[in-house]
mmCIF file with all atom_site columns, C-alpha atoms in Angstrom:
data_model
loop_
_atom_site.group_PDB
_atom_site.id
_atom_site.type_symbol
_atom_site.label_atom_id
_atom_site.label_alt_id
_atom_site.label_comp_id
_atom_site.label_asym_id
_atom_site.label_entity_id
_atom_site.label_seq_id
_atom_site.pdbx_PDB_ins_code
_atom_site.Cartn_x
_atom_site.Cartn_y
_atom_site.Cartn_z
_atom_site.occupancy
_atom_site.B_iso_or_equiv
_atom_site.pdbx_formal_charge
_atom_site.auth_seq_id
_atom_site.auth_comp_id
_atom_site.auth_asym_id
_atom_site.auth_atom_id
_atom_site.pdbx_PDB_model_num
ATOM 1   C CA . UNK D 1 1   ? -130.904 84.715 82.417 1.00 50.00 ? 1   UNK D CA 1
ATOM 2   C CA . UNK D 1 2   ? -127.502 83.180 83.039 1.00 59.00 ? 2   UNK D CA 1
ATOM 3   C CA . UNK D 1 3   ? -126.935 79.463 82.627 1.00 66.00 ? 3   UNK D CA 1
ATOM 4   C CA . UNK D 1 4   ? -124.436 77.352 84.537 1.00 78.00 ? 4   UNK D CA 1
ATOM 5   C CA . UNK D 1 5   ? -122.685 74.584 82.670 1.00 91.00 ? 5   UNK D CA 1
ATOM 6   C CA . UNK D 1 6   ? -120.974 73.134 85.758 1.00 93.00 ? 6   UNK D CA 1
ATOM 7   C CA . UNK D 1 7   ? -123.121 69.995 85.820 1.00 94.00 ? 7   UNK D CA 1
ATOM 8   C CA . UNK D 1 8   ? -122.587 69.327 82.122 1.00 96.00 ? 8   UNK D CA 1
ATOM 9   C CA . UNK D 1 9   ? -118.862 70.082 82.434 1.00 97.00 ? 9   UNK D CA 1
ATOM 10  C CA . UNK D 1 10  ? -118.504 67.759 85.452 1.00 97.00 ? 10  UNK D CA 1
ATOM 11  C CA . UNK D 1 11  ? -120.154 64.911 83.524 1.00 98.00 ? 11  UNK D CA 1
ATOM 12  C CA . UNK D 1 12  ? -117.904 65.697 80.545 1.00 98.00 ? 12  UNK D CA 1
ATOM 13  C CA . UNK D 1 13  ? -114.846 65.574 82.815 1.00 98.00 ? 13  UNK D CA 1
ATOM 14  C CA . UNK D 1 14  ? -115.816 62.189 84.260 1.00 98.00 ? 14  UNK D CA 1
ATOM 15  C CA . UNK D 1 15  ? -116.567 60.736 80.829 1.00 98.00 ? 15  UNK D CA 1
ATOM 16  C CA . UNK D 1 16  ? -113.203 62.040 79.622 1.00 98.00 ? 16  UNK D CA 1
ATOM 17  C CA . UNK D 1 17  ? -111.439 60.218 82.477 1.00 98.00 ? 17  UNK D CA 1
ATOM 18  C CA . UNK D 1 18  ? -113.087 56.944 81.465 1.00 98.00 ? 18  UNK D CA 1
ATOM 19  C CA . UNK D 1 19  ? -112.574 57.296 77.721 1.00 97.00 ? 19  UNK D CA 1
ATOM 20  C CA . UNK D 1 20  ? -108.957 58.497 78.043 1.00 96.00 ? 20  UNK D CA 1
ATOM 21  C CA . UNK D 1 21  ? -107.936 56.271 80.974 1.00 93.00 ? 21  UNK D CA 1
ATOM 22  C CA . UNK D 1 22  ? -104.171 55.832 80.845 1.00 91.00 ? 22  UNK D CA 1
ATOM 23  C CA . UNK D 1 23  ? -103.806 58.783 78.472 1.00 92.00 ? 23  UNK D CA 1
ATOM 24  C CA . UNK D 1 24  ? -103.381 62.519 79.027 1.00 93.00 ? 24  UNK D CA 1
ATOM 25  C CA . UNK D 1 25  ? -105.838 63.375 81.788 1.00 94.00 ? 25  UNK D CA 1
ATOM 26  C CA . UNK D 1 26  ? -104.258 66.660 82.792 1.00 93.00 ? 26  UNK D CA 1
ATOM 27  C CA . UNK D 1 27  ? -106.528 69.597 83.564 1.00 94.00 ? 27  UNK D CA 1
ATOM 28  C CA . UNK D 1 28  ? -105.169 71.233 80.410 1.00 96.00 ? 28  UNK D CA 1
ATOM 29  C CA . UNK D 1 29  ? -106.180 68.277 78.202 1.00 96.00 ? 29  UNK D CA 1
ATOM 30  C CA . UNK D 1 30  ? -109.607 67.979 79.805 1.00 97.00 ? 30  UNK D CA 1
ATOM 31  C CA . UNK D 1 31  ? -110.104 71.747 79.523 1.00 97.00 ? 31  UNK D CA 1
ATOM 32  C CA . UNK D 1 32  ? -109.309 71.554 75.804 1.00 97.00 ? 32  UNK D CA 1
ATOM 33  C CA . UNK D 1 33  ? -112.048 68.938 75.392 1.00 97.00 ? 33  UNK D CA 1
ATOM 34  C CA . UNK D 1 34  ? -114.601 70.976 77.352 1.00 97.00 ? 34  UNK D CA 1
ATOM 35  C CA . UNK D 1 35  ? -113.326 74.263 75.875 1.00 96.00 ? 35  UNK D CA 1
ATOM 36  C CA . UNK D 1 36  ? -112.886 75.987 79.228 1.00 96.00 ? 36  UNK D CA 1
ATOM 37  C CA . UNK D 1 37  ? -109.946 77.336 81.198 1.00 95.00 ? 37  UNK D CA 1
ATOM 38  C CA . UNK D 1 38  ? -107.955 74.636 83.056 1.00 95.00 ? 38  UNK D CA 1
ATOM 39  C CA . UNK D 1 39  ? -108.739 76.439 86.323 1.00 95.00 ? 39  UNK D CA 1
ATOM 40  C CA . UNK D 1 40  ? -112.439 75.574 85.772 1.00 95.00 ? 40  UNK D CA 1
ATOM 41  C CA . UNK D 1 41  ? -111.484 71.898 85.455 1.00 96.00 ? 41  UNK D CA 1
ATOM 42  C CA . UNK D 1 42  ? -109.356 72.065 88.608 1.00 94.00 ? 42  UNK D CA 1
ATOM 43  C CA . UNK D 1 43  ? -112.283 73.583 90.553 1.00 95.00 ? 43  UNK D CA 1
ATOM 44  C CA . UNK D 1 44  ? -114.616 70.846 89.311 1.00 96.00 ? 44  UNK D CA 1
ATOM 45  C CA . UNK D 1 45  ? -112.021 68.230 90.212 1.00 96.00 ? 45  UNK D CA 1
ATOM 46  C CA . UNK D 1 46  ? -111.808 69.659 93.723 1.00 95.00 ? 46  UNK D CA 1
ATOM 47  C CA . UNK D 1 47  ? -115.591 69.326 94.115 1.00 96.00 ? 47  UNK D CA 1
ATOM 48  C CA . UNK D 1 48  ? -115.550 65.779 92.728 1.00 97.00 ? 48  UNK D CA 1
ATOM 49  C CA . UNK D 1 49  ? -112.582 64.799 94.891 1.00 96.00 ? 49  UNK D CA 1
ATOM 50  C CA . UNK D 1 50  ? -114.299 66.188 97.998 1.00 96.00 ? 50  UNK D CA 1
ATOM 51  C CA . UNK D 1 51  ? -117.361 64.046 97.165 1.00 97.00 ? 51  UNK D CA 1
ATOM 52  C CA . UNK D 1 52  ? -115.090 60.994 96.714 1.00 97.00 ? 52  UNK D CA 1
ATOM 53  C CA . UNK D 1 53  ? -116.044 60.621 93.052 1.00 98.00 ? 53  UNK D CA 1
ATOM 54  C CA . UNK D 1 54  ? -112.496 61.022 91.760 1.00 97.00 ? 54  UNK D CA 1
ATOM 55  C CA . UNK D 1 55  ? -109.023 60.473 93.179 1.00 95.00 ? 55  UNK D CA 1
ATOM 56  C CA . UNK D 1 56  ? -106.194 62.896 92.483 1.00 89.00 ? 56  UNK D CA 1
ATOM 57  C CA . UNK D 1 57  ? -102.584 63.223 93.602 1.00 84.00 ? 57  UNK D CA 1
ATOM 58  C CA . UNK D 1 58  ? -100.795 66.517 94.036 1.00 80.00 ? 58  UNK D CA 1
ATOM 59  C CA . UNK D 1 59  ? -98.198  67.021 91.339 1.00 75.00 ? 59  UNK D CA 1
ATOM 60  C CA . UNK D 1 60  ? -99.465  64.215 89.114 1.00 77.00 ? 60  UNK D CA 1
ATOM 61  C CA . UNK D 1 61  ? -101.842 64.655 86.180 1.00 75.00 ? 61  UNK D CA 1
ATOM 62  C CA . UNK D 1 62  ? -103.465 61.265 86.725 1.00 88.00 ? 62  UNK D CA 1
ATOM 63  C CA . UNK D 1 63  ? -106.971 61.834 88.093 1.00 94.00 ? 63  UNK D CA 1
ATOM 64  C CA . UNK D 1 64  ? -109.121 58.716 88.112 1.00 95.00 ? 64  UNK D CA 1
ATOM 65  C CA . UNK D 1 65  ? -112.576 57.630 89.157 1.00 97.00 ? 65  UNK D CA 1
ATOM 66  C CA . UNK D 1 66  ? -112.741 56.654 92.817 1.00 97.00 ? 66  UNK D CA 1
ATOM 67  C CA . UNK D 1 67  ? -115.209 53.878 92.001 1.00 97.00 ? 67  UNK D CA 1
ATOM 68  C CA . UNK D 1 68  ? -116.520 52.194 88.845 1.00 98.00 ? 68  UNK D CA 1
ATOM 69  C CA . UNK D 1 69  ? -118.387 54.417 86.383 1.00 98.00 ? 69  UNK D CA 1
ATOM 70  C CA . UNK D 1 70  ? -121.490 52.243 86.751 1.00 98.00 ? 70  UNK D CA 1
ATOM 71  C CA . UNK D 1 71  ? -121.635 53.246 90.431 1.00 98.00 ? 71  UNK D CA 1
ATOM 72  C CA . UNK D 1 72  ? -121.476 57.009 89.824 1.00 98.00 ? 72  UNK D CA 1
ATOM 73  C CA . UNK D 1 73  ? -124.925 58.444 89.181 1.00 98.00 ? 73  UNK D CA 1
ATOM 74  C CA . UNK D 1 74  ? -125.691 61.793 87.668 1.00 97.00 ? 74  UNK D CA 1
ATOM 75  C CA . UNK D 1 75  ? -127.408 62.648 90.940 1.00 96.00 ? 75  UNK D CA 1
ATOM 76  C CA . UNK D 1 76  ? -124.131 62.070 92.827 1.00 97.00 ? 76  UNK D CA 1
ATOM 77  C CA . UNK D 1 77  ? -122.360 64.378 90.374 1.00 97.00 ? 77  UNK D CA 1
ATOM 78  C CA . UNK D 1 78  ? -125.149 66.970 90.638 1.00 95.00 ? 78  UNK D CA 1
ATOM 79  C CA . UNK D 1 79  ? -124.861 66.963 94.433 1.00 94.00 ? 79  UNK D CA 1
ATOM 80  C CA . UNK D 1 80  ? -121.056 67.095 94.345 1.00 96.00 ? 80  UNK D CA 1
ATOM 81  C CA . UNK D 1 81  ? -120.578 70.280 92.378 1.00 92.00 ? 81  UNK D CA 1
ATOM 82  C CA . UNK D 1 82  ? -120.839 73.651 94.048 1.00 82.00 ? 82  UNK D CA 1
ATOM 83  C CA . UNK D 1 83  ? -123.849 75.267 92.424 1.00 75.00 ? 83  UNK D CA 1
ATOM 84  C CA . UNK D 1 84  ? -127.502 76.089 93.016 1.00 72.00 ? 84  UNK D CA 1
ATOM 85  C CA . UNK D 1 85  ? -129.217 72.704 93.151 1.00 74.00 ? 85  UNK D CA 1
ATOM 86  C CA . UNK D 1 86  ? -132.719 73.946 92.444 1.00 78.00 ? 86  UNK D CA 1
ATOM 87  C CA . UNK D 1 87  ? -133.616 73.292 88.816 1.00 80.00 ? 87  UNK D CA 1
ATOM 88  C CA . UNK D 1 88  ? -136.439 75.826 88.608 1.00 84.00 ? 88  UNK D CA 1
ATOM 89  C CA . UNK D 1 89  ? -136.875 79.165 90.336 1.00 85.00 ? 89  UNK D CA 1
ATOM 90  C CA . UNK D 1 90  ? -140.050 81.093 91.062 1.00 88.00 ? 90  UNK D CA 1
ATOM 91  C CA . UNK D 1 91  ? -139.870 84.826 90.527 1.00 88.00 ? 91  UNK D CA 1
ATOM 92  C CA . UNK D 1 92  ? -140.149 86.332 94.041 1.00 88.00 ? 92  UNK D CA 1
ATOM 93  C CA . UNK D 1 93  ? -141.127 89.769 92.734 1.00 89.00 ? 93  UNK D CA 1
ATOM 94  C CA . UNK D 1 94  ? -144.796 89.487 91.834 1.00 89.00 ? 94  UNK D CA 1
ATOM 95  C CA . UNK D 1 95  ? -147.568 91.946 92.606 1.00 88.00 ? 95  UNK D CA 1
ATOM 96  C CA . UNK D 1 96  ? -149.263 90.909 95.874 1.00 89.00 ? 96  UNK D CA 1
ATOM 97  C CA . UNK D 1 97  ? -152.175 93.272 95.106 1.00 92.00 ? 97  UNK D CA 1
ATOM 98  C CA . UNK D 1 98  ? -153.182 91.346 91.969 1.00 92.00 ? 98  UNK D CA 1
ATOM 99  C CA . UNK D 1 99  ? -154.849 87.892 92.049 1.00 93.00 ? 99  UNK D CA 1
ATOM 100 C CA . UNK D 1 100 ? -152.305 86.005 89.906 1.00 93.00 ? 100 UNK D CA 1
ATOM 101 C CA . UNK D 1 101 ? -149.325 87.842 91.399 1.00 92.00 ? 101 UNK D CA 1
ATOM 102 C CA . UNK D 1 102 ? -150.629 87.057 94.871 1.00 91.00 ? 102 UNK D CA 1
ATOM 103 C CA . UNK D 1 103 ? -151.144 83.301 94.314 1.00 92.00 ? 103 UNK D CA 1
ATOM 104 C CA . UNK D 1 104 ? -148.682 82.217 91.645 1.00 93.00 ? 104 UNK D CA 1
ATOM 105 C CA . UNK D 1 105 ? -145.650 81.630 93.888 1.00 94.00 ? 105 UNK D CA 1
ATOM 106 C CA . UNK D 1 106 ? -147.055 78.829 96.098 1.00 93.00 ? 106 UNK D CA 1
ATOM 107 C CA . UNK D 1 107 ? -148.735 77.205 93.092 1.00 96.00 ? 107 UNK D CA 1
ATOM 108 C CA . UNK D 1 108 ? -145.507 77.157 91.088 1.00 95.00 ? 108 UNK D CA 1
ATOM 109 C CA . UNK D 1 109 ? -143.473 76.043 94.120 1.00 94.00 ? 109 UNK D CA 1
ATOM 110 C CA . UNK D 1 110 ? -145.766 73.010 94.430 1.00 96.00 ? 110 UNK D CA 1
ATOM 111 C CA . UNK D 1 111 ? -145.377 72.014 90.779 1.00 96.00 ? 111 UNK D CA 1
ATOM 112 C CA . UNK D 1 112 ? -141.684 72.848 90.647 1.00 94.00 ? 112 UNK D CA 1
ATOM 113 C CA . UNK D 1 113 ? -141.096 70.540 93.635 1.00 94.00 ? 113 UNK D CA 1
ATOM 114 C CA . UNK D 1 114 ? -142.783 67.705 91.708 1.00 96.00 ? 114 UNK D CA 1
ATOM 115 C CA . UNK D 1 115 ? -140.633 68.415 88.651 1.00 95.00 ? 115 UNK D CA 1
ATOM 116 C CA . UNK D 1 116 ? -137.477 68.519 90.801 1.00 93.00 ? 116 UNK D CA 1
ATOM 117 C CA . UNK D 1 117 ? -138.407 65.165 92.381 1.00 95.00 ? 117 UNK D CA 1
ATOM 118 C CA . UNK D 1 118 ? -138.943 63.571 88.962 1.00 96.00 ? 118 UNK D CA 1
ATOM 119 C CA . UNK D 1 119 ? -135.621 64.936 87.693 1.00 94.00 ? 119 UNK D CA 1
ATOM 120 C CA . UNK D 1 120 ? -133.653 63.709 90.692 1.00 94.00 ? 120 UNK D CA 1
ATOM 121 C CA . UNK D 1 121 ? -135.290 60.282 90.448 1.00 97.00 ? 121 UNK D CA 1
ATOM 122 C CA . UNK D 1 122 ? -134.127 60.017 86.837 1.00 97.00 ? 122 UNK D CA 1
ATOM 123 C CA . UNK D 1 123 ? -130.633 61.321 87.691 1.00 96.00 ? 123 UNK D CA 1
ATOM 124 C CA . UNK D 1 124 ? -130.343 58.505 90.233 1.00 97.00 ? 124 UNK D CA 1
ATOM 125 C CA . UNK D 1 125 ? -130.907 55.979 87.426 1.00 98.00 ? 125 UNK D CA 1
ATOM 126 C CA . UNK D 1 126 ? -128.369 57.309 84.916 1.00 98.00 ? 126 UNK D CA 1
ATOM 127 C CA . UNK D 1 127 ? -124.683 56.572 85.483 1.00 98.00 ? 127 UNK D CA 1
ATOM 128 C CA . UNK D 1 128 ? -121.416 57.779 84.038 1.00 98.00 ? 128 UNK D CA 1
ATOM 129 C CA . UNK D 1 129 ? -121.123 54.322 82.457 1.00 98.00 ? 129 UNK D CA 1
ATOM 130 C CA . UNK D 1 130 ? -124.388 55.005 80.581 1.00 98.00 ? 130 UNK D CA 1
ATOM 131 C CA . UNK D 1 131 ? -122.991 58.311 79.306 1.00 98.00 ? 131 UNK D CA 1
ATOM 132 C CA . UNK D 1 132 ? -119.704 56.717 78.205 1.00 98.00 ? 132 UNK D CA 1
ATOM 133 C CA . UNK D 1 133 ? -121.550 53.861 76.487 1.00 97.00 ? 133 UNK D CA 1
ATOM 134 C CA . UNK D 1 134 ? -123.492 56.366 74.396 1.00 96.00 ? 134 UNK D CA 1
ATOM 135 C CA . UNK D 1 135 ? -120.319 58.332 73.588 1.00 96.00 ? 135 UNK D CA 1
ATOM 136 C CA . UNK D 1 136 ? -118.555 55.158 72.446 1.00 94.00 ? 136 UNK D CA 1
ATOM 137 C CA . UNK D 1 137 ? -121.495 54.130 70.233 1.00 92.00 ? 137 UNK D CA 1
ATOM 138 C CA . UNK D 1 138 ? -121.362 57.289 68.162 1.00 67.00 ? 138 UNK D CA 1
#
């Protein structure tokens, strides 16, 4: 199973912009913090810029939040980045000739939808300001 860290990296990037406001906010500096290639940061920035979460200017390493951190929810970030937005996935290859294999997919889809709803509800409550507050307390 392969994991995507895009959501985590996008939150990291936004927190970095708040914590280091006025400092070095180049894709290279942010990439060093996340420990990824600067091209990954630039792709995330493009997604976040398209969603109007950050502002950038061509030729200037001064990205900034497009609105206050307390107005940027994790759900907005989750929706902004280009990735699969389903948290859980049902295995489509089950044996339709066997009772469990035949019935498991719709049962899991029902429960997974409930889990997804609960997760998105919580992501709508948590903001980048909450994340930064916790970072600054440590």
